[in-house]
XYZ file of C-alpha atoms in Angstrom:
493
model
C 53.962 -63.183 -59.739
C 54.413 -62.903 -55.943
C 50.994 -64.977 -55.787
C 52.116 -67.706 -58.083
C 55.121 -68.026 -56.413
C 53.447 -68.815 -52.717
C 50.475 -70.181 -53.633
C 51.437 -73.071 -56.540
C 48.468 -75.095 -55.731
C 44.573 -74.132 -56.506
C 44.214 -75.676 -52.792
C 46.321 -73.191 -50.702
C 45.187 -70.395 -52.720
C 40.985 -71.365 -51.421
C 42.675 -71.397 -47.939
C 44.151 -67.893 -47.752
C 41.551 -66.715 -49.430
C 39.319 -68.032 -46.379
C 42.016 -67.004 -44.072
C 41.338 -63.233 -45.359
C 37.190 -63.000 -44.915
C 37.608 -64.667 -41.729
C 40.050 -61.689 -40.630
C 37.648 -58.955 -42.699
C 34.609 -60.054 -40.330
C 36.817 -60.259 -37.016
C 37.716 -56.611 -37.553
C 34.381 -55.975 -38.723
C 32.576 -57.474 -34.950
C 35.590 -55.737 -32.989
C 34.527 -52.273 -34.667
C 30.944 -52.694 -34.027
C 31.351 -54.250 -30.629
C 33.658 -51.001 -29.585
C 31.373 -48.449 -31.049
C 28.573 -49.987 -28.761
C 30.311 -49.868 -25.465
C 29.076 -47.440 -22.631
C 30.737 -44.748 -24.246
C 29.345 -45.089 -27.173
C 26.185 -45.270 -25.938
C 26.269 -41.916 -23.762
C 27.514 -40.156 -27.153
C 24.877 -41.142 -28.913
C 22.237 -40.887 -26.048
C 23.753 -37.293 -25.497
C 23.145 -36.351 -29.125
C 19.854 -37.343 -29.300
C 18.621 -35.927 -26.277
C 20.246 -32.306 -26.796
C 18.406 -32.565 -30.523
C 14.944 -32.671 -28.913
C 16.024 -30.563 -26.094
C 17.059 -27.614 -28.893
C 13.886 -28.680 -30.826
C 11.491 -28.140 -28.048
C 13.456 -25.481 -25.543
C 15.480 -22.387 -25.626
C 19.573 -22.862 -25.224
C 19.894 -19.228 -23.039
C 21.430 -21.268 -20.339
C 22.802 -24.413 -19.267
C 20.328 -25.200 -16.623
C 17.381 -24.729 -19.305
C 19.092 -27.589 -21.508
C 19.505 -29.713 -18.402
C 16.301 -29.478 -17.366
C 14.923 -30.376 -21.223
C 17.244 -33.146 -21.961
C 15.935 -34.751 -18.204
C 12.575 -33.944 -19.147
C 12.324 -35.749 -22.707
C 14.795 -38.646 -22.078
C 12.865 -41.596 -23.142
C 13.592 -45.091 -21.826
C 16.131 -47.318 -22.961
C 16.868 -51.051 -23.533
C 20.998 -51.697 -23.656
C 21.120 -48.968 -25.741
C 18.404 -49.241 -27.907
C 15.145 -46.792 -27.515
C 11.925 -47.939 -26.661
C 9.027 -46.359 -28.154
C 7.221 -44.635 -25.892
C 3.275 -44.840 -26.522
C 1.180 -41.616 -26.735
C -0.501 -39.791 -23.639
C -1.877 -36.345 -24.344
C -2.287 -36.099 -20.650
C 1.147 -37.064 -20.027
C 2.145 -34.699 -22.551
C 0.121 -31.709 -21.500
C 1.519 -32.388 -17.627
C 5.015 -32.045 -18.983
C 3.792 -28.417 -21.049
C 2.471 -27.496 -17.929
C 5.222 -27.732 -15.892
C 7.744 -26.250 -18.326
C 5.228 -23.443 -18.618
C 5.060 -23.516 -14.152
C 8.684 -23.424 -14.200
C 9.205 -20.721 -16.477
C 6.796 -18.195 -14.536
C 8.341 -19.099 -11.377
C 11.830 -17.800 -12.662
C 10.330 -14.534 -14.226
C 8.717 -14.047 -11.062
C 11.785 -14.728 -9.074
C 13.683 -12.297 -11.579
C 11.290 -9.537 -11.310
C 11.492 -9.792 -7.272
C 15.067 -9.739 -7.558
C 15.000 -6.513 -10.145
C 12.505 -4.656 -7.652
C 14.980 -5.056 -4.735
C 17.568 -3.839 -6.674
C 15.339 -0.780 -7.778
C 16.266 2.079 -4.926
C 12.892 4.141 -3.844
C 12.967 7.857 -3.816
C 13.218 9.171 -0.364
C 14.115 12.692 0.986
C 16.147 13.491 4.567
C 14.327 16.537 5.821
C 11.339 16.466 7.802
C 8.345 18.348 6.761
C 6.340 18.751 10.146
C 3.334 20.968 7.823
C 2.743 17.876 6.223
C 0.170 14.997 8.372
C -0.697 11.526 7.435
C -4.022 9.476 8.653
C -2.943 6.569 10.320
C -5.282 3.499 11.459
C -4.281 0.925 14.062
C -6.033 -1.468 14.120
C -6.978 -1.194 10.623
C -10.589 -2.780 10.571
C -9.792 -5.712 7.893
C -13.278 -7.431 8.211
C -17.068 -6.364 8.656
C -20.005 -7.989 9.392
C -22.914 -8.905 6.925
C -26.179 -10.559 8.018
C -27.112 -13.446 6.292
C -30.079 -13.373 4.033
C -33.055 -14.945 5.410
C -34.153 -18.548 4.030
C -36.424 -18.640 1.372
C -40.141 -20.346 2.421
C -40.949 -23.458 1.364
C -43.484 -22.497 -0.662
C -44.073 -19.747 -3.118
C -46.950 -18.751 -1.387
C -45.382 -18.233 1.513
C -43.731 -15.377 3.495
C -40.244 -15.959 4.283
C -40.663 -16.356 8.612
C -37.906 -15.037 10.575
C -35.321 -18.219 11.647
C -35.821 -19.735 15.298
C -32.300 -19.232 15.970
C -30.278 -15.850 15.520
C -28.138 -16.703 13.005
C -24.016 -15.557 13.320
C -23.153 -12.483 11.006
C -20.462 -13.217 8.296
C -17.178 -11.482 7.760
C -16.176 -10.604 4.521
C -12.811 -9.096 3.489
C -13.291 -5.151 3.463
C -10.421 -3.847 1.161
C -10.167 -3.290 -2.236
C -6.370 -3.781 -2.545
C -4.185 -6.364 -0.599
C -1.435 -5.104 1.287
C 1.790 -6.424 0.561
C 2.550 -7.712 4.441
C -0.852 -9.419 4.246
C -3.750 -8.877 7.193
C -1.112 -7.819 9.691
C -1.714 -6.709 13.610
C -0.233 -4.156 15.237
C 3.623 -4.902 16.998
C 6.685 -3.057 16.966
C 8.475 -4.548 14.620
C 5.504 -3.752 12.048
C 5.082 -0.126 13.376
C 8.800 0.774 13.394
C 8.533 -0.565 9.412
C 5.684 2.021 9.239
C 7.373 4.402 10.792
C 10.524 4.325 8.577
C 8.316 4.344 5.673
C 6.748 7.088 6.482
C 9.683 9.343 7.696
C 11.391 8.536 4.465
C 8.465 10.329 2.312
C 9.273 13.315 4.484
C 5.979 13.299 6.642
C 6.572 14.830 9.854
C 3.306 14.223 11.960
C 0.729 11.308 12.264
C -2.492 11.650 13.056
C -4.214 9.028 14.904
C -8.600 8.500 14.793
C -9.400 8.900 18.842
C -11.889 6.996 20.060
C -13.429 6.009 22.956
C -12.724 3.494 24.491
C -9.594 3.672 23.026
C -6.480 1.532 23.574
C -4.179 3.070 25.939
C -1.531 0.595 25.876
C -1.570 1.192 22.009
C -1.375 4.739 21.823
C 1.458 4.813 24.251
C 3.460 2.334 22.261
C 3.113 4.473 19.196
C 3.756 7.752 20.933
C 6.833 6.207 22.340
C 7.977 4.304 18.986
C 6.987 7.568 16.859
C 9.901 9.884 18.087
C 12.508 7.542 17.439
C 11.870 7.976 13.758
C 11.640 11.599 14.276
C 7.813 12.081 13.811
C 5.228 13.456 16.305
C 1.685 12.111 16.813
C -1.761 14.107 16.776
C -5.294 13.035 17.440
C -8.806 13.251 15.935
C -11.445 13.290 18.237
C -14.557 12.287 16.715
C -18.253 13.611 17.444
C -20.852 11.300 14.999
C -22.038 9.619 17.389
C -22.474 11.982 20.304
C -22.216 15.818 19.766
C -23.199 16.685 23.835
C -20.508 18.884 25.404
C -19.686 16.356 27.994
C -18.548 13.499 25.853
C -16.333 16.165 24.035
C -14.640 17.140 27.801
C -14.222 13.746 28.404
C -12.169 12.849 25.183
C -10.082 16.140 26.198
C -9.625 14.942 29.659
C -7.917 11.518 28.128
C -5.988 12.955 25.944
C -4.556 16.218 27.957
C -2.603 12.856 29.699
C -0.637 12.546 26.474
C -0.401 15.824 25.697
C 2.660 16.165 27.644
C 4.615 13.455 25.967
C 7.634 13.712 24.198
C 6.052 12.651 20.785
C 3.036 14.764 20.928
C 2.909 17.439 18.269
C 2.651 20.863 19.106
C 3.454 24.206 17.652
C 4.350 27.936 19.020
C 1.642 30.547 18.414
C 2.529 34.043 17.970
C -0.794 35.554 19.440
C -0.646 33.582 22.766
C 2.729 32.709 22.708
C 2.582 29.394 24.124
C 3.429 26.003 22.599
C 0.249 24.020 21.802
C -0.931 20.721 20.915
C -2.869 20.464 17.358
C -6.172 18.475 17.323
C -8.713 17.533 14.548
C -12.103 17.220 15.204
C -13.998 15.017 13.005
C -17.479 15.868 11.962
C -16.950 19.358 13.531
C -19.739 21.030 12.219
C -22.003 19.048 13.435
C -21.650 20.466 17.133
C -22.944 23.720 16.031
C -26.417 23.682 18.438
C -24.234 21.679 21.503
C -20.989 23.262 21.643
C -22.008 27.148 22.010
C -18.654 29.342 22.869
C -16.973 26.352 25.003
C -13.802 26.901 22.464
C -14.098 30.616 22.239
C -10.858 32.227 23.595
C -11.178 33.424 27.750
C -10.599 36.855 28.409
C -8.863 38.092 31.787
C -11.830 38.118 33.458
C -13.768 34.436 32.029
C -10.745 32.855 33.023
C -10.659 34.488 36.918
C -14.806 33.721 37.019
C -16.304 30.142 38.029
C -18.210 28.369 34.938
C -21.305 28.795 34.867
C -22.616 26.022 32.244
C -22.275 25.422 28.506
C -22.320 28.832 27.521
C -19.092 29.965 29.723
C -16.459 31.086 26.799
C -13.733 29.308 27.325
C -14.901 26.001 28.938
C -13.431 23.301 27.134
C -9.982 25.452 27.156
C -10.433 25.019 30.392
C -9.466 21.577 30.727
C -7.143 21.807 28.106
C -5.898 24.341 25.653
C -5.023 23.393 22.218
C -4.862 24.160 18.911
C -8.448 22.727 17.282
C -9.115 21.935 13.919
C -12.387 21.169 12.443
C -13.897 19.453 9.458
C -16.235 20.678 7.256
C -18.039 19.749 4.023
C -20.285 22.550 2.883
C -19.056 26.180 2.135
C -21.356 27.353 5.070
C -19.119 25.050 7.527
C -16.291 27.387 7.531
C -18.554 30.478 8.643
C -20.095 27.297 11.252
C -16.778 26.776 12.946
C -15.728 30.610 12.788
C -18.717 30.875 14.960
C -17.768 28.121 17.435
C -14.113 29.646 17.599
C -12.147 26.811 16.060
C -8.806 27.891 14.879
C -9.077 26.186 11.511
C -10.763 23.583 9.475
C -9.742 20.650 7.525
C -11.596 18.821 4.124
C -10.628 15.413 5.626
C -12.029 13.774 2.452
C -9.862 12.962 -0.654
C -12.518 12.401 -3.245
C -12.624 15.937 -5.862
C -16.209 17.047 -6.115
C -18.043 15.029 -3.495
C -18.669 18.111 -1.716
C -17.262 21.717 -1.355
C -14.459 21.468 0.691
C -13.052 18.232 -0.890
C -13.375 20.018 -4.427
C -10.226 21.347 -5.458
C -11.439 24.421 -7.638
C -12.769 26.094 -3.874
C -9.338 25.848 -2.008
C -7.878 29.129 -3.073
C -11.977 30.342 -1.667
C -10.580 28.494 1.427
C -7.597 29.352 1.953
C -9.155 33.186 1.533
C -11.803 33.059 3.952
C -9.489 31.178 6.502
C -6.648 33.915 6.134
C -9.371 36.971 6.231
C -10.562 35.469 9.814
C -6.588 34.517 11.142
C -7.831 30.863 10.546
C -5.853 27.796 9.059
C -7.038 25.860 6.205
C -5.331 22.147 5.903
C -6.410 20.431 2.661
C -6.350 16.765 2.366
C -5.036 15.259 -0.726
C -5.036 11.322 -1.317
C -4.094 9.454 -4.198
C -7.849 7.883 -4.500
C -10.646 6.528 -3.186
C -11.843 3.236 -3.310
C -14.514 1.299 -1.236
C -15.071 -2.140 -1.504
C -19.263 -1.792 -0.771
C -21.321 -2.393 -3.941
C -22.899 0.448 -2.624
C -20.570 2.957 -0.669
C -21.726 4.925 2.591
C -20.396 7.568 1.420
C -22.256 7.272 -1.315
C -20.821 8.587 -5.272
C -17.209 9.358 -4.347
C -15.382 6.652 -5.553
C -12.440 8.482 -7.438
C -9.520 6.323 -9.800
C -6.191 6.598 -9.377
C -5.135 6.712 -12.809
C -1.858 5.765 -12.681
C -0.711 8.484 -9.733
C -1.999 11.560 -11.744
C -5.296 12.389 -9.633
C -2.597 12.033 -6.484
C -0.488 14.874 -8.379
C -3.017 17.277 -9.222
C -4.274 17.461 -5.510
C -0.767 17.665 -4.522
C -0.363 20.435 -7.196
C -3.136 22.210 -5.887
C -2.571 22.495 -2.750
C 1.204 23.970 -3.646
C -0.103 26.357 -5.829
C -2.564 27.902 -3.020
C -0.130 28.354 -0.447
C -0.926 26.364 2.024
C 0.612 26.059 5.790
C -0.463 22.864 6.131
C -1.261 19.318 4.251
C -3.178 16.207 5.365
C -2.551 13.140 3.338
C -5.143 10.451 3.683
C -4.254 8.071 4.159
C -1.425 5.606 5.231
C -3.290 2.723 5.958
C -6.800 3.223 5.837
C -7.653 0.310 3.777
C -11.098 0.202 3.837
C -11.668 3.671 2.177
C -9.132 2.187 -0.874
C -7.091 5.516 0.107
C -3.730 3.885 1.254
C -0.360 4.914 0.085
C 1.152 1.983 1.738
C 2.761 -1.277 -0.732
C 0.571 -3.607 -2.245
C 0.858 -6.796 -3.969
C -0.991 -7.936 -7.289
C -3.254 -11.057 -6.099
C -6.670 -11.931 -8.261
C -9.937 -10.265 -7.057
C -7.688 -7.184 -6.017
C -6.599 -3.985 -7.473
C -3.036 -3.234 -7.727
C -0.654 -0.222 -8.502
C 0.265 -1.434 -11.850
C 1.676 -0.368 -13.756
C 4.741 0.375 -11.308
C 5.995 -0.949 -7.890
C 4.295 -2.044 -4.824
C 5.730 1.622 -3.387
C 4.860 3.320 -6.402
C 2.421 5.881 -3.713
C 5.187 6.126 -1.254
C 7.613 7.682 -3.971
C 5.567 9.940 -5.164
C 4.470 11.038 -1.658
C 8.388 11.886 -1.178
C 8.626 13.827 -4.620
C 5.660 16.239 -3.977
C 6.447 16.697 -0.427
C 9.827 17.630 -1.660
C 8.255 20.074 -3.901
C 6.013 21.423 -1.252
C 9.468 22.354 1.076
C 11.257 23.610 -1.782
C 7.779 26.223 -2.502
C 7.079 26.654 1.062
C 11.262 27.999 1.819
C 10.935 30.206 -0.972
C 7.669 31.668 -0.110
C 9.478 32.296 3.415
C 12.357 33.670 1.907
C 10.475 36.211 -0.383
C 8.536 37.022 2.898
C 11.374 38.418 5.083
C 12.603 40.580 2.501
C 12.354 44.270 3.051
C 9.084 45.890 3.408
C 7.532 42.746 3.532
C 4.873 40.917 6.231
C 5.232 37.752 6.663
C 1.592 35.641 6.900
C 0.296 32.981 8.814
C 1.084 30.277 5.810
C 4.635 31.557 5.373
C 5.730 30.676 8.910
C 8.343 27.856 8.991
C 9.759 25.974 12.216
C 6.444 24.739 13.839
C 5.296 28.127 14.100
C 1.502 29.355 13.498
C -0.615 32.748 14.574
């Protein structure tokens, strides 16, 4: 009715009805136009991109969707996307360095987690208990090149007309975690601190000549501040005459006196001495004679009268000398020679006698029956990087810290007054308790931390005060004689 009554003619009627579409297809454009705008555009460029993002990486956090939706954006034209035409290589690049990324976060993480891991450390001071320690450590050695090959088959392979150089190769079989380092202050007070943390009391440094005086005097002055004492081993492989030995005595009775030199009091000539190994000891069995034999009253009154004078090389300076040996027969070798005790030096089980853990308690026996000191070494391995070791068969595994314990156990369990550890540093043997870092071509310490060695070091020499207190304490009881391994407070026969 309404219409009929506006629209009388079949004329008006056409034009509203045009009027109407006309007004249908304005609001039509103005709703397309505004869902087109910028905005619209980032909504649906935002959708799309956190689609494939989700599709293709894990939401955990908001940087990891950042970093997905800016690496699959894909080019647009006012809007519209352009189809992007397929690269594998392209593609694999981008795989690649989601995959780079990802392992540089673990990595990162696992840093962080270490740091935050505290390392077992103990406060007292175990002065029975001596660690090997090398500086410089010898990171390199020398190879000769192999000789050209002739020409012709024929032919013998002549020798070049120029010397060629000899080439250094890498001698370690781990890589330590503060890389090829030098000696310096800063990197011996770290060592130091390690060290004093594990409990170890005493270092003991290889002596030999020529030696590096402004070294050793750095160390002996560095050493005290972290309350440890330094001790020498002389070595004799390469000369065994009795003059070469007075000599190395003779340089090191001048550091003797030092505040950081180790000494301890003896109860038979009760007088504080310094402690020296000799390396290689039994060796010196034909030179040496009775040059270390105690002087009586009336040797020590008397001029010398050549190598077989008792007393000779106490002459020049008195100390308290400990020897290696290898074979059972050594000890009864360095009995002979008056040596006050002997030492295995080597941490490889059954190499030889003395290194064998089954014969310390034979040791120990023999050393006590003669007022002797046995000092076993324990180490957590051995390792050489030479296809074929000088030392021949002796490489020994780690497995995981357990051959480390069961020396360690050892030891304990015989009683011992003393303990060598070898070593702190002595990288080329593989015998090191110091950090390492994973790196390919390398062994490691995993599984565990790069001071996986250096913890357990603390824990057993914790074990080996807690034994060695109550073997004192059962000692002093009533009725009771105390023994030369029972002695506590730098005190010895």
């Amino acid at each position: 009715m309404m219409l009929k009554k506006y629209v009388k003619t079949r004329r008006k009627f056409k034009i509203l009805l045009l009027v109407t579409i006309v007004a249908l297809i304005v609001i039509t454009c103005i709703i397309l136009l505004g869902s087109s705008g910028p905005n619209g555009i980032a909504v649906e460029r935002l959708l799309d991109e956190r689609f494939i993002a989700r599709a293709y990486q894990p939401q955990s956090e908001q940087q990891t969707r950042d970093g997905a939706v800016a690496l699959l954006q894909s080019p647009r034209d006012h809007g519209v996307i352009v189809p992007e035409k397929y690269d594998e290589q392209k593609i694999k690049t981008r795989i690649m360095q989601s995959r780079l990324q990802q392992i540089k976060q673990q990595q990162q993480q696992q840093r962080d987690n270490e740091a935050e891991q505290e390392r077992t450390t103990i406060d007292a001071i175990a002065t029975a208990v001596h660690i090997f320690y090398t500086a410089p450590v010898p990171w390199y050695k020398s190879r000769k090149p192999p000789l050209p090959p002739p020409e012709h088959p024929n032919e013998v392979a002549s020798l070049p007309l120029t010397t060629p150089k000899p080439v250094k190769i890498l001698n370690t079989a781990f890589y330590p975690a503060l890389g090829l380092y030098k000696p310096s202050a800063k990197l011996l007070g770290q060592h130091f601190e390690n060290i004093r943390s594990c409990g170890i009391g005493v270092l003991i440094l290889s002596f030999t000549r020529p030696s590096d005086p402004a070294l050793l005097h750095q160390i002996l002055e560095l050493a005290p501040q972290h309350n440890l004492s330094v001790t020498f081993e002389l070595s004799v492989a390469g000369n065994r005459t009795v003059e070469y030995v007075r000599q190395q005595l003779q340089e090191i009775s001048s550091y003797v006196e030092l505040p950081g030199f180790y000494r301890v009091w003896s109860q038979s000539r009760a007088a504080l001495l310094p402690v020296l190994y000799v390396s290689n000891a039994y060796k010196l069995s034909e030179s040496l004679g009775r040059q270390l034999c105690r002087p009586t009253v009336f040797t020590l009154s008397a001029k010398p009268t050549g190598n077989e004078q008792p007393g000779g090389l106490r002459r020049v300076l008195d100390a308290f000398f400990i020897g290696h040996i290898r074979l059972k027969s050594h000890a009864d070798v360095l009995r002979r020679l008056c040596f006050d005790g002997f030492y295995s030096k080597l941490p490889s089980n059954g190499a030889v006698f003395a290194s064998t853990w089954k014969n310390w308690s034979y040791l120990k026996s023999y050393a006590l029956s003669y007022k002797m000191l046995f000092v076993p070494t324990v180490g957590p391995g051995f390792a050489e990087r030479n296809k074929f070791p000088r030392h021949g068969d002796i490489q020994r595994h780690r497995s995981n810290g357990r051959y480390y314990g069961v020396a360690w156990r050892t030891a304990i369990l015989n009683h011992v007054g003393f303990i060598s550890i070898a070593s702190y540093n002595n990288w080329p043997d593989g015998s090191q308790i110091e950090e390492v870092v994973p790196r390919a071509g390398f062994l490691d310490y995993n599984p565990g931390s790069k001071t996986k060695y250096l913890d357990l070091t603390a824990h057993w020499v914790g074990n080996f005060l807690k034994t060695r207190q109550e073997a004192s304490a059962a000692g002093t009881g009533a009725g009771s004689i105390q023994n030369c391994y029972e002695m506590l407070n730098n005190t010895i026969c």
